[in-house]
């Protein structure tokens, strides 16, 4: 499975602007599922699917079965054509 960046400039933008507040919040509370899910959503919107999947996966880990994070991760898998993984997240 290849979760590459959809838009090369998204990495720079997300780290410098959009992800900055979430990055700071995660320094204080690294296991917070809601912050992970929110930052994952930003990465998803920017096309940085790899980082989004990582954050959604951690949100699911930190809050057992976080339904919102599972649906968000499933959306990415659907976009990328990884239907088997998407179905798992949607069920």
Tab-separated table of C-alpha atoms in Angstrom:
chain	number	residue	atom	x	y	z
A	1	UNK	CA	0.000	0.000	0.000
A	2	UNK	CA	1.430	3.355	-1.035
A	3	UNK	CA	0.110	6.357	0.895
A	4	UNK	CA	2.002	9.151	-0.777
A	5	UNK	CA	1.290	12.838	-0.682
A	6	UNK	CA	-1.364	13.811	-3.196
A	7	UNK	CA	-0.056	17.376	-3.433
A	8	UNK	CA	3.656	17.963	-2.829
A	9	UNK	CA	3.158	21.447	-1.412
A	10	UNK	CA	0.708	20.177	1.204
A	11	UNK	CA	3.528	19.015	3.466
A	12	UNK	CA	4.997	22.487	3.774
A	13	UNK	CA	1.653	24.221	4.185
A	14	UNK	CA	0.303	21.751	6.728
A	15	UNK	CA	3.374	21.929	8.950
A	16	UNK	CA	3.700	25.695	8.815
A	17	UNK	CA	0.099	26.867	8.978
A	18	UNK	CA	-2.803	24.461	9.290
A	19	UNK	CA	-1.218	21.805	11.486
A	20	UNK	CA	0.635	24.177	13.799
A	21	UNK	CA	-2.049	24.446	16.502
A	22	UNK	CA	-2.667	20.699	16.485
A	23	UNK	CA	1.058	20.019	16.635
A	24	UNK	CA	1.347	22.231	19.716
A	25	UNK	CA	-1.686	20.620	21.333
A	26	UNK	CA	-0.226	17.152	20.720
A	27	UNK	CA	2.971	18.167	22.495
A	28	UNK	CA	0.838	18.678	25.609
A	29	UNK	CA	-1.467	15.715	25.069
A	30	UNK	CA	0.054	13.238	22.589
A	31	UNK	CA	-2.547	10.526	23.212
A	32	UNK	CA	-5.619	12.713	22.643
A	33	UNK	CA	-7.786	10.952	20.059
A	34	UNK	CA	-9.820	14.041	19.161
A	35	UNK	CA	-6.743	16.137	18.423
A	36	UNK	CA	-5.291	13.293	16.323
A	37	UNK	CA	-8.553	12.984	14.423
A	38	UNK	CA	-8.759	16.734	13.829
A	39	UNK	CA	-5.191	16.990	12.599
A	40	UNK	CA	-5.778	13.939	10.406
A	41	UNK	CA	-8.721	15.755	8.861
A	42	UNK	CA	-6.486	18.742	8.037
A	43	UNK	CA	-3.913	16.460	6.436
A	44	UNK	CA	-6.664	14.752	4.464
A	45	UNK	CA	-7.986	18.084	3.177
A	46	UNK	CA	-4.454	19.017	2.110
A	47	UNK	CA	-4.010	15.723	0.272
A	48	UNK	CA	-1.386	14.349	2.665
A	49	UNK	CA	-2.993	10.924	2.913
A	50	UNK	CA	-0.070	9.208	4.597
A	51	UNK	CA	-0.040	11.570	7.565
A	52	UNK	CA	-3.829	11.590	7.730
A	53	UNK	CA	-3.968	7.793	7.936
A	54	UNK	CA	-1.317	7.791	10.652
A	55	UNK	CA	-3.280	10.294	12.761
A	56	UNK	CA	-6.601	8.507	12.220
A	57	UNK	CA	-5.000	5.182	13.136
A	58	UNK	CA	-3.578	6.644	16.335
A	59	UNK	CA	-6.954	8.187	17.198
A	60	UNK	CA	-8.506	4.739	16.824
A	61	UNK	CA	-5.782	3.262	19.026
A	62	UNK	CA	-6.054	5.907	21.763
A	63	UNK	CA	-9.857	5.853	21.833
A	64	UNK	CA	-10.754	2.249	21.165
A	65	UNK	CA	-12.768	2.076	17.974
A	66	UNK	CA	-13.184	5.843	17.481
A	67	UNK	CA	-15.982	5.728	14.880
A	68	UNK	CA	-15.274	9.165	13.416
A	69	UNK	CA	-11.586	8.379	12.872
A	70	UNK	CA	-12.473	4.997	11.373
A	71	UNK	CA	-14.865	6.630	8.911
A	72	UNK	CA	-12.277	9.277	8.023
A	73	UNK	CA	-9.595	6.663	7.440
A	74	UNK	CA	-12.069	4.606	5.418
A	75	UNK	CA	-12.756	7.625	3.200
A	76	UNK	CA	-9.058	7.885	2.372
A	77	UNK	CA	-8.798	4.192	1.629
A	78	UNK	CA	-11.797	4.530	-0.715
A	79	UNK	CA	-10.190	7.477	-2.499
A	80	UNK	CA	-7.015	5.471	-2.996
A	81	UNK	CA	-8.833	2.360	-4.141
A	82	UNK	CA	-7.984	0.244	-1.084
A	83	UNK	CA	-11.515	-1.084	-0.816
A	84	UNK	CA	-10.703	-4.024	1.433
A	85	UNK	CA	-9.257	-1.681	4.066
A	86	UNK	CA	-12.124	0.791	3.619
A	87	UNK	CA	-14.760	-1.889	4.137
A	88	UNK	CA	-13.036	-2.928	7.363
A	89	UNK	CA	-13.214	0.653	8.667
A	90	UNK	CA	-16.841	1.124	7.633
A	91	UNK	CA	-18.098	-2.072	9.276
